Coordinates of C-alpha atoms in Angstrom, one line a residue:
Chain A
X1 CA 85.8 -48.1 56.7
X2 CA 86.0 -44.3 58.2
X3 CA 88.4 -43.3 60.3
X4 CA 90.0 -40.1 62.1
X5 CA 93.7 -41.2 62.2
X6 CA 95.4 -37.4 61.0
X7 CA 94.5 -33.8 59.9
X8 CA 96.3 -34.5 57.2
X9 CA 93.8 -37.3 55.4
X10 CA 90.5 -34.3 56.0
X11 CA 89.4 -32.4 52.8
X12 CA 88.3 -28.7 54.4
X13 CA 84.8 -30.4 53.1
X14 CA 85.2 -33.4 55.7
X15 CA 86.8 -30.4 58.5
X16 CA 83.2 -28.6 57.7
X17 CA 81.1 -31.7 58.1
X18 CA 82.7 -32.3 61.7
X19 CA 82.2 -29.3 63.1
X20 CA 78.8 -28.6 61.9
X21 CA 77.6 -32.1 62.8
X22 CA 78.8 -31.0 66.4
X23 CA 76.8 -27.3 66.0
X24 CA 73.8 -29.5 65.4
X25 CA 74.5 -31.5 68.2
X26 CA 75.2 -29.1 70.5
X27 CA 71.6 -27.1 69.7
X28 CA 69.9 -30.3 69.8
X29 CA 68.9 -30.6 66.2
X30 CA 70.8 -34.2 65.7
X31 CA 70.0 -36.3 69.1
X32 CA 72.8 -39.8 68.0
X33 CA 71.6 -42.3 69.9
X34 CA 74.2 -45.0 70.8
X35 CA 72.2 -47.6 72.7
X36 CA 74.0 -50.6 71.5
X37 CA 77.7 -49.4 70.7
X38 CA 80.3 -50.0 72.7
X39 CA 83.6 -47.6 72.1
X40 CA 86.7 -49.6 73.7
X41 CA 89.3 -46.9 74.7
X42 CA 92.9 -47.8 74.6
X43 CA 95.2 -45.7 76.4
X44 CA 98.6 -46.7 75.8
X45 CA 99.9 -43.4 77.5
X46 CA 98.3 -41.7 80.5
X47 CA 95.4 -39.5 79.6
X48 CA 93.5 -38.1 82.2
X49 CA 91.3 -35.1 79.6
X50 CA 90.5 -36.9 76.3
X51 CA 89.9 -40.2 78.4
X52 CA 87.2 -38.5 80.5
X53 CA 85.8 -36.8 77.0
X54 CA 85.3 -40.0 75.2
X55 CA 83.7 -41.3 78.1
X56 CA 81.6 -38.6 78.5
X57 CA 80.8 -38.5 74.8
X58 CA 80.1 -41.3 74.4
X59 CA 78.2 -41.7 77.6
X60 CA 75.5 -39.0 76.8
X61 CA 74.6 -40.6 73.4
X62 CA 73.5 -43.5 75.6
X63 CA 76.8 -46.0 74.3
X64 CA 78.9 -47.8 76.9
X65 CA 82.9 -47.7 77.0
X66 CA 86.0 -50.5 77.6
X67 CA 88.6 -49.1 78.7
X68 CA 92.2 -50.4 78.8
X69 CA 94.7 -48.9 80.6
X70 CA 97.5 -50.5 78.0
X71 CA 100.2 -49.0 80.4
X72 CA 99.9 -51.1 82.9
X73 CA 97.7 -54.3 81.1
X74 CA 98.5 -57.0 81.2
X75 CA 98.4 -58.8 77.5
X76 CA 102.0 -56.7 76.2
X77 CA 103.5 -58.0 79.1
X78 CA 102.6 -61.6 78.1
X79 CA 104.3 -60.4 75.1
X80 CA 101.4 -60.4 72.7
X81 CA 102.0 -58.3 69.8
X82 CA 99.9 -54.9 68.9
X83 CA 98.1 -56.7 66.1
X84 CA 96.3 -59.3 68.3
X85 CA 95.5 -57.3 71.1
X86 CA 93.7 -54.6 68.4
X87 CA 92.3 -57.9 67.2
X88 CA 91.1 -59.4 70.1
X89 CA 89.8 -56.0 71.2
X90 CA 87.7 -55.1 67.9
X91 CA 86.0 -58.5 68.4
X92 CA 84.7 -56.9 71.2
X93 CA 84.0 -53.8 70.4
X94 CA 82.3 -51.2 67.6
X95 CA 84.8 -48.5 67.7
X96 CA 88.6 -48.4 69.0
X97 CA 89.7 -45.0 70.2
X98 CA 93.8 -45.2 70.5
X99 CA 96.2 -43.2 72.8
X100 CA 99.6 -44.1 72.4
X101 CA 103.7 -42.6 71.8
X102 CA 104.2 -44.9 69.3
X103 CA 103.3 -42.5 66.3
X104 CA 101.9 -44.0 63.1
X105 CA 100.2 -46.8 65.8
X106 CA 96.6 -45.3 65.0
X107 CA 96.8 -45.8 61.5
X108 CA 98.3 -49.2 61.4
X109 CA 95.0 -50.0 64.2
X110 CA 92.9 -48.8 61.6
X111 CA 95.0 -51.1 58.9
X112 CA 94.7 -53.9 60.9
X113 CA 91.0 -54.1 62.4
X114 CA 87.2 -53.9 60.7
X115 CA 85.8 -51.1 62.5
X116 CA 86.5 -47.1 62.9
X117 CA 89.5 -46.7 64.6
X118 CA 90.3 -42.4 66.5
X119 CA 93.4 -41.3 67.0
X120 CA 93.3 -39.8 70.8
X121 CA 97.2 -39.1 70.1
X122 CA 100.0 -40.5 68.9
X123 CA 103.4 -39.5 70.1
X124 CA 104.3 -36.4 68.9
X125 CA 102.7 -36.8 65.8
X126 CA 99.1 -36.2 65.8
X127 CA 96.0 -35.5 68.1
X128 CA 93.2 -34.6 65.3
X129 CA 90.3 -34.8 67.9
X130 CA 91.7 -31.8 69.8
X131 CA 92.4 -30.0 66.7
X132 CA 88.5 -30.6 65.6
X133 CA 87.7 -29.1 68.7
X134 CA 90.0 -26.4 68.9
X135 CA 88.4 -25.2 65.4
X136 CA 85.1 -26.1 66.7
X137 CA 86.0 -23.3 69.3
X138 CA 87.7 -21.1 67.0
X139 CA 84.7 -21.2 64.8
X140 CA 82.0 -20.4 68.3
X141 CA 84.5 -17.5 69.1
X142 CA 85.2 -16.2 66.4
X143 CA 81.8 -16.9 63.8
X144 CA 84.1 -18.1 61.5
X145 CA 87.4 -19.9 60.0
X146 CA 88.4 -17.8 57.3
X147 CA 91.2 -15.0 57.3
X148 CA 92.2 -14.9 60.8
X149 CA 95.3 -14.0 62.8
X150 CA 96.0 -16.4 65.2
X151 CA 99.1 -16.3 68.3
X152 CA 100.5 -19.6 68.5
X153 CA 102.8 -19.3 71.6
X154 CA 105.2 -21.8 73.7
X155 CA 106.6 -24.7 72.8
X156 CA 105.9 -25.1 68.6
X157 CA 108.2 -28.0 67.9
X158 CA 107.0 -31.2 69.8
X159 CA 103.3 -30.1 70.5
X160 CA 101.3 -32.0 68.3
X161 CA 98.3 -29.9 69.1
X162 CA 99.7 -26.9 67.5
X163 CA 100.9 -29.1 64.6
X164 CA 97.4 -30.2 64.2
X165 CA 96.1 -26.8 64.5
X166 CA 98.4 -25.6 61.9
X167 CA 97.3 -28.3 59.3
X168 CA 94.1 -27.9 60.1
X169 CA 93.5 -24.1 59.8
X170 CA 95.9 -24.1 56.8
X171 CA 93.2 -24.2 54.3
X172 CA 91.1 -21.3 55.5
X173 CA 93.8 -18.4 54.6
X174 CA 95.3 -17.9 58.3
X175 CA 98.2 -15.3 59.5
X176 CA 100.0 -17.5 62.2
X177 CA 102.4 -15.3 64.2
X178 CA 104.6 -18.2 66.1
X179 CA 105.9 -17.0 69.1
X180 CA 109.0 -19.4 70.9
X181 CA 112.3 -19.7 72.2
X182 CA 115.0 -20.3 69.6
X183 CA 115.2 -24.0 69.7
X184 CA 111.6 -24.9 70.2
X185 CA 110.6 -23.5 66.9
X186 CA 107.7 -24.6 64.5
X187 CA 109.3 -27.2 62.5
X188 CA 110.0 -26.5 58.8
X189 CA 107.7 -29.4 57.0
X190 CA 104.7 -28.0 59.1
X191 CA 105.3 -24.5 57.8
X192 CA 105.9 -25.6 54.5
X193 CA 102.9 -27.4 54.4
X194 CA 101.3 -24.3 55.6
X195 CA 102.7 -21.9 52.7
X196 CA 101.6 -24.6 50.5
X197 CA 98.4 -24.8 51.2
X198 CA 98.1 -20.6 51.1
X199 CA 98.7 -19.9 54.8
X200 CA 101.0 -17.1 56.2
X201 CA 103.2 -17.1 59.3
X202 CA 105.6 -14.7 60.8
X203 CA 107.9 -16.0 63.8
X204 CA 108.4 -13.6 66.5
X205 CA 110.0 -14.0 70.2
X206 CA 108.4 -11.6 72.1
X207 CA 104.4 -12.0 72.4
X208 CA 103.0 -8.5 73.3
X209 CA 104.8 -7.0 69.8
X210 CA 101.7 -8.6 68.3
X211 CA 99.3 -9.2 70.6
X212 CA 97.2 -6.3 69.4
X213 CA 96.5 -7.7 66.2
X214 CA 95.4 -11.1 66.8
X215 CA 92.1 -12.6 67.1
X216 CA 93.1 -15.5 69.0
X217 CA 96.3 -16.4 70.9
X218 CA 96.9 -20.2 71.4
X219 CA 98.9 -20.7 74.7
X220 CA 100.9 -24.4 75.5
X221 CA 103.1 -25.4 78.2
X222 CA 107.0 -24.9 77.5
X223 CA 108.4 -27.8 79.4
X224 CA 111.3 -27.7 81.6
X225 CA 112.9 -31.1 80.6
X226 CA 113.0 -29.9 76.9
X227 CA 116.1 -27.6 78.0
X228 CA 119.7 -29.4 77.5
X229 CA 120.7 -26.0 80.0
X230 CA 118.6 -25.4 83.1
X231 CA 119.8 -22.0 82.6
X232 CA 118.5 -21.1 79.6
X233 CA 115.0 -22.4 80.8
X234 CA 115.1 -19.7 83.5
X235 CA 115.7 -17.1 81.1
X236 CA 113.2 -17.6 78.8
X237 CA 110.0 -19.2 80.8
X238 CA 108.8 -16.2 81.9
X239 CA 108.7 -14.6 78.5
X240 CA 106.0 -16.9 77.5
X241 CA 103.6 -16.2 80.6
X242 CA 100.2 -14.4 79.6
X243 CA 98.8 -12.2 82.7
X244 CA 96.1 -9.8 82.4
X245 CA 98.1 -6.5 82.2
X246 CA 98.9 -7.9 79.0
X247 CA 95.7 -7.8 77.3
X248 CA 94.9 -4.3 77.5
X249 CA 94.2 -2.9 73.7
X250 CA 93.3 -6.7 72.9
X251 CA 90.3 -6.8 69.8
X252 CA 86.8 -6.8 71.5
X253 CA 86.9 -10.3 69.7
X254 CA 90.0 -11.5 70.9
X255 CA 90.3 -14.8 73.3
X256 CA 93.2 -17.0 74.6
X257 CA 92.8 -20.8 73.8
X258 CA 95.2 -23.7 75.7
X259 CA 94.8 -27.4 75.4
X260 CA 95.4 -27.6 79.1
X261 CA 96.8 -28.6 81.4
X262 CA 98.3 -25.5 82.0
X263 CA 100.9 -24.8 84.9
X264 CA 102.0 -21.3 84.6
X265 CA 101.6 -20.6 81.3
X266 CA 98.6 -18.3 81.4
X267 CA 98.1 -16.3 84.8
X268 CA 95.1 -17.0 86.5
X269 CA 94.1 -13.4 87.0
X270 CA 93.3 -14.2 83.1
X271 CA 90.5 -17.0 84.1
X272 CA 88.2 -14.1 84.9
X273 CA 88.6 -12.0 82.1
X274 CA 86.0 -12.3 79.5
X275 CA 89.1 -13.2 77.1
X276 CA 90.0 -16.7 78.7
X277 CA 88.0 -19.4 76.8
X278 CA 90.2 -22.9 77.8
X279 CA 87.7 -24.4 80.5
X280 CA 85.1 -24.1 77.4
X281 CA 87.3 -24.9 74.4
X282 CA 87.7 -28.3 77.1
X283 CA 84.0 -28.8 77.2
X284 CA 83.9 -28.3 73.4
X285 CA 85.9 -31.3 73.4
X286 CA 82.9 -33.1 74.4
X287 CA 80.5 -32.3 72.2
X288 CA 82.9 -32.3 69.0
X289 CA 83.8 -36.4 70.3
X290 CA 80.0 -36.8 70.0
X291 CA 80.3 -36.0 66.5
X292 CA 83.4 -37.8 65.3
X293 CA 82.0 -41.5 67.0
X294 CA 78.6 -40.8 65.8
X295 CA 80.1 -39.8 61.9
X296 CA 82.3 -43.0 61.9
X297 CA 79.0 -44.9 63.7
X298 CA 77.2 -43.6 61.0
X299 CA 74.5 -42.1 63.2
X300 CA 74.6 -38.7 62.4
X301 CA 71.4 -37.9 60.3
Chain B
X1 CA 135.7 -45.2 19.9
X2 CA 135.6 -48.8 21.8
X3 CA 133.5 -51.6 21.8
X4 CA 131.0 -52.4 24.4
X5 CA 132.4 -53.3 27.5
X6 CA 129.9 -55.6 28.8
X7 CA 128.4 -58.7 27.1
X8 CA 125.3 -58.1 25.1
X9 CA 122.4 -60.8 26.5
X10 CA 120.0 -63.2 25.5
X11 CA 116.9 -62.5 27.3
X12 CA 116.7 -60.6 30.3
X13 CA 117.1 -57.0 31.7
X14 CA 119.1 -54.0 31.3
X15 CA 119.5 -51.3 33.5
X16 CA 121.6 -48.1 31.8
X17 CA 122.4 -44.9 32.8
X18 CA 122.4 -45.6 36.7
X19 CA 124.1 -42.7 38.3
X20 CA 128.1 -43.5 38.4
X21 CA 129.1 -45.3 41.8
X22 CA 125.5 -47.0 42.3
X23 CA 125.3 -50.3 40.6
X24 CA 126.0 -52.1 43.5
X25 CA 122.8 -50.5 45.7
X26 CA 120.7 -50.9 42.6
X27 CA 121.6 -54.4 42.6
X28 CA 120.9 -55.0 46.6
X29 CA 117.8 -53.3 46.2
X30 CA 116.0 -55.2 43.1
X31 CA 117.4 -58.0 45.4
X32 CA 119.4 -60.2 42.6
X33 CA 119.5 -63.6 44.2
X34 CA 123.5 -65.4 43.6
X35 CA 122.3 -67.8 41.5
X36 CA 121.5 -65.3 38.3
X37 CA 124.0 -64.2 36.1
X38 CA 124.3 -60.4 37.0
X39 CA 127.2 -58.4 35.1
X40 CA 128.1 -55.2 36.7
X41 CA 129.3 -52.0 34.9
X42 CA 131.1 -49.1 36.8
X43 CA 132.0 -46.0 35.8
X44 CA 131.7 -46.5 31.9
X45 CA 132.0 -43.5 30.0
X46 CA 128.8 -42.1 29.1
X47 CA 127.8 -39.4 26.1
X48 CA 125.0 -37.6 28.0
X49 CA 126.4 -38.0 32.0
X50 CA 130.2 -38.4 31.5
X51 CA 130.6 -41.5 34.0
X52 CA 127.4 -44.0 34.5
X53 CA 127.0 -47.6 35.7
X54 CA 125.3 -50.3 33.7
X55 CA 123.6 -53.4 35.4
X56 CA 122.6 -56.2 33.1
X57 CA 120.5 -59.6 34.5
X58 CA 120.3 -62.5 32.4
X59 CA 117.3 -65.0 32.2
X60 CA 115.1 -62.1 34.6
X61 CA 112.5 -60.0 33.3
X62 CA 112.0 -57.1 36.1
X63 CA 108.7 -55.9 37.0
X64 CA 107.8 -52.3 36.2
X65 CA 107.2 -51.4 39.6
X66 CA 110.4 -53.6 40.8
X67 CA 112.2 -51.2 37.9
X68 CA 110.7 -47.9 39.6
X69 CA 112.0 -48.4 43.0
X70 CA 115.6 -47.5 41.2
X71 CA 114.3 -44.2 40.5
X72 CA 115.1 -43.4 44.3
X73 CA 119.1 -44.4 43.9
X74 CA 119.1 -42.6 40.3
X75 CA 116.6 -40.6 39.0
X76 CA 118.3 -41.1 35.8
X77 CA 118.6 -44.5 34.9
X78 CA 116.9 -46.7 32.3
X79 CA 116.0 -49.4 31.4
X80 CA 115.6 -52.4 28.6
X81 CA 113.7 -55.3 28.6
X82 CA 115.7 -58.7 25.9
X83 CA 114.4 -60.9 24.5
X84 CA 116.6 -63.1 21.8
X85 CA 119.2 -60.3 21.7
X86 CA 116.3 -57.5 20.8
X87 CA 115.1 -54.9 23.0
X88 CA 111.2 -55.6 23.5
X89 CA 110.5 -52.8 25.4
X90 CA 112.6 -49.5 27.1
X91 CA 112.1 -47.1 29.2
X92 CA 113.1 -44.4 31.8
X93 CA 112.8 -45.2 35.4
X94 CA 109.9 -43.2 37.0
X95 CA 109.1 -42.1 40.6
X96 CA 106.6 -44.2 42.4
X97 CA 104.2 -42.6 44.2
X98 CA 105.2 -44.9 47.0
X99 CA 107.4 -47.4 48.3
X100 CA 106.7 -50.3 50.3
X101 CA 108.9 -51.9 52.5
X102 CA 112.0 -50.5 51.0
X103 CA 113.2 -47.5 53.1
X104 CA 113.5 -47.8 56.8
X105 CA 112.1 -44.9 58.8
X106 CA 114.7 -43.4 60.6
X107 CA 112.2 -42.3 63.4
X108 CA 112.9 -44.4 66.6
X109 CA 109.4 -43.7 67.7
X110 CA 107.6 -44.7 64.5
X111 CA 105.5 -47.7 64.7
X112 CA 107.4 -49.1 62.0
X113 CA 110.1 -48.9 64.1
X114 CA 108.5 -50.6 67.4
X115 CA 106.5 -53.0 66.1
X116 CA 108.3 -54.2 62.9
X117 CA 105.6 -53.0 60.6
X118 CA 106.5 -53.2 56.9
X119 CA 107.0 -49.6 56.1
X120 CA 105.7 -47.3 53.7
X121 CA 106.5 -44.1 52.1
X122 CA 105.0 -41.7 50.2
X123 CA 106.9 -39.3 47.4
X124 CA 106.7 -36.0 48.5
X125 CA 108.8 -33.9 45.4
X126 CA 110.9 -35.8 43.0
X127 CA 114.2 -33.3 42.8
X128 CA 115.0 -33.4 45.0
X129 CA 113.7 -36.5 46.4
X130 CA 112.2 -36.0 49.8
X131 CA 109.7 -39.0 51.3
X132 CA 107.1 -39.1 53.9
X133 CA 106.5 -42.1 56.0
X134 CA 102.7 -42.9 56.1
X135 CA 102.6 -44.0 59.3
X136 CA 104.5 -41.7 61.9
X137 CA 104.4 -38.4 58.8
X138 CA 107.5 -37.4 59.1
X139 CA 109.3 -36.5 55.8
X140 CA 112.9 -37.2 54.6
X141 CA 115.5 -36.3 51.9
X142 CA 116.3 -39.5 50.4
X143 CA 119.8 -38.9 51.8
X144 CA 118.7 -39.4 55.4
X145 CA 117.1 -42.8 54.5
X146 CA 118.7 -46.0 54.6
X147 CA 117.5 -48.2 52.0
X148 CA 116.4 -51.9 53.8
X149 CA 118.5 -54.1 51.4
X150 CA 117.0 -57.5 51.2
X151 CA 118.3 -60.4 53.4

C-alpha cells in the first residue's frame, strides 16, 4: 500500500517521480482520470488552503470528495475511537487525506486502514504535500534542485513547513541561511539531519546581510502567542518584514516563497514585483495534489 | 579471590555484566512475573567494569529479541543461555533496530500519547543511545525516556 505520511520515508528518486509526474500533468502530457474515486478528506484541524486544494485536485481529474469536518463531527463526541472512525471511513472511500495536531496520527491511519492514506498535516510534525509543492515551485523557479542557496526566514522552530522543506531539499546539496529570533531557532535534529545528509546552513538574525546571495527566500509568519514576553515580540517582529526596498541588488533569479497565510510578514508593495511567487507556489499546490492521489491511485501512466 | 556469590542454576538464563545499579530495571523490563525464581546481583565486583549487576532466571529461557531490549538500560551486558548446569549458548546484548511498546514517548502531542497506540521507536545512534519515535519523529537520548515497565 503507498502512502505520503513524511519527507522523511521519500528516496530523492520517489521526490523526482512527484514532481515530474506533476510537470507532466501540468503540460497536459498525463490527463489521470478519476471518474470512480472518491478521496474522503478528514480535517481534524481547520484548514481553509490544503482543504480547497484537494478538492480542487481532485475535482479536475473528474473524482468526487467526503469531507469531514472532524472538529466539530460528531462520531469523537460519541466517543468512538480514531481506529473505527478511519475504519468506517475507508469502507467508504478509495483514499483518506488526514489533517490533524495529533502528530504521528497519519501514519497510524495508514497502519490501520487498506487504502492510501496523505498526510495534509500533522501537528507540528509534518505537512509533506506542501513541501512537494514548495520544490515543485522551487524547481519552475529556479530550473532546478541542485546547489542552491535558499533564505529560510521567521519562525524555524514549530513550522513544519520549513521542517519539511529542510528534509526535503537536504539531498540536493543546499546552503540554507536560517534567519530567526533567538528562541524560535531551527531545531537541532532537523539541522543535523541536514549536515548528514550533505546540506549546509549558516544561522543569521538580520535578513538583508544575505539577501544578495540567495536564490530564494522562504518567508513564514512569526506568531505573536509564541512570545512568553509581549515585549520582546515588539522588538523583534519587524525585523522579519520583507518590503520592496529590500530587494534592490536581489539575483535576476531570485523570488520570495511563503506558505501563506501571510499577515505582515511580506509587504504587499512586494506582490507586484516580479520577485513575489506565493499566489503561484499556492496554485502549484494544485497541480502537485493531482499527482500525489493519482501516484497512490495508481493512475499516473 | 571469593567464591561466586550467587547460585549457579539448572536451566534457565543469565544476564551478566549489566551496568552496576540496573538490575532491578532490567528485571521490570524483561517483565519477570513473581512466580519465577529470579536471584538478583548488585554491585559485584567485576574484572573488566569494576562494579556490575548480575540477574539470573531459573526455569526461563529469554528470547533473543526479549534479551536485546536490555541493550537500552546497558549497552554492556551479556548474556547466557543453561541448560543442566552448561552454558548452551552466550552472547552480548545488541541494539535492536527498534523497540515496540517499551518506551513511552514523552511527546504530549504524539498519537501514541492521545490515542494509546502501542509505541514504537526507532534506534537512531547506539553511543550514545538516542531514539526516534516513528510515529510523531521526534528523537530522544535514552535519558529523556521513561521505560513503560510492564503491569
Amino acid at each position: 500500500m503507498q502512502n505520503l505520511i513524511s519527507i522523511r520515508d521519500l528516496e530523492k528518486a520517489d521526490i523526482v517521480h512527484y514532481l515530474e509526474t506533476a510537470t507532466r500533468i501540468e503540460s497536459g502530457e498525463i490527463v489521470p482520470d478519476m471518474g470512480d474515486q472518491l478521496a474522503a478528506l478528514l480535517f481534524f484541524e481547520p484548514s481553509t488552503r490544503t482543504r480547497f486544494s484537494f478538492e480542487t485536485a481532485m475535482k479536475r481529474m473528474g473524482g468526487r470528495t467526503l469531507f469531514m469536518d472532524g472538529t466539530t463531527s460528531t462520531s469523537a463526541k460519541k466517543g468512538e475511537s480514531f481506529a473505527d472512525t478511519l475504519m468506517t471511513i475507508s469502507m467508504y472511500s478509495d483514499i483518506i487525506v488526514i489533517r490533524s495536531a495529533v502528530e504521528g496520527s497519519a501514519r497510524y491511519a495508514a497502519e490501520t486502514v487498506d487504502i492510501p492514506v496523505i498526510n495534509a498535516g500533522d501537528g507540528a510534525n509534518q505537512h509533506p504535500t506542501q513541501a512537494l509543492l514548495d520544490l515543485y515551485s522551487v524547481r519552475k523557479t529556479q530550473g532546478g534542485l541542485e546547489n542552491l542557496t535558499i533564505g529560510l526566514i521567521g519562525d524555524l522552530k514549530f513550522g513544519r513547513t520549513v521542517h519539511s522543506l529542510v528534509q526535503a531539499l537536504a539531498s540536493f546539496s543546499p546552503r540554507f541561511y536560517f534567519v530567526s529570533p533567538p528562541h524560535l531557532r531551527m531545531p537541532e535534529d532537523i539541522c543535523t539531519d541536514l549536515t548528514a545528509h550533505g546540506g549546509q546552513y549558516t544561522e543569521v538574525t538580520d535578513p538583508e546581510s544575505i539577501i544578495g546571495e540567495l536564490d530564494l527566500m522562504y518567508v513564514t509568519r512569526i506568531q505573536r502567542e509564541r512570545f512568553a514576553d509581549p515585549e520582546d515580540y515588539e522588538r523583534v517582529k519587524d525585523s522579519y518584514v520583507i518590503d520592496s526596498s529590500m530587494l534592490k541588488g536581489v539575483k535576476t533569479n531570485f523570488k520570495v516563497f511563503h506558505p501563506l497565510p501571510r499577515v505582515n510578514e511580506i509587504s504587499t508593495d512586494v506582490d507586484g514585483t516580479e520577485y513575489a511567487y506565493y499566489f503561484q507556489q499556492a496554485k502549484n499546490g494544485v497541480v502537485m495534489r493531482e499527482a500525489i492521489i493519482s501516484i497512490l491511485l495508481g493512475d499516473a501512466s | 579471590m571469593k567464591e561466586m556469590k550467587v547460585d549457579p542454576i539448572k536451566d534457565g538464563t543469565v544476564i551478566d555484566h549489566i551496568a552496576s545499579g540496573h538490575a532491578l530495571q532490567v528485571t521490570e523490563v524483561l517483565n519477570i512475573n513473581r512466580f519465577q525464581i529470579v536471584m538478583i546481583g548488585l554491585n559485584l565486583s567485576s574484572n573488566k567494569y569494576g562494579r556490575k549487576d548480575i540477574v539470573k532466571i531459573e526455569n526461563k529461557e529469554l528470547s533473543e529479541s526479549e534479551l536485546n531490549t536490555i541493550a537500552l538500560i546497558s549497552p554492556s551486558a551479556t548474556y547466557s543461555i543453561i541448560k543442566n548446569f552448561e552454558v548452551v549458548r552466550k552472547s552480548k546484548v545488541t541494539m535492536p533496530q527498534t523497540i515496540e511498546g517499551l518506551i513511552v514517548c514523552p511527546n504530549p502531542h504524539c498519537v501514541t500519547t492521545v490515542e494509546r497506540v502501542p509505541t514504537r521507536f526507532a534506534i537512531e545512534t547506539d553511543d550514545p543511545v538516542t531514539v526516534r519515535c516513528e510515529y510523531c519523529e521526534k528523537s530522544y537520548g535514552i535519558s529523556e525516556v521513561r521505560i513503560r515497565i510492564h503491569p
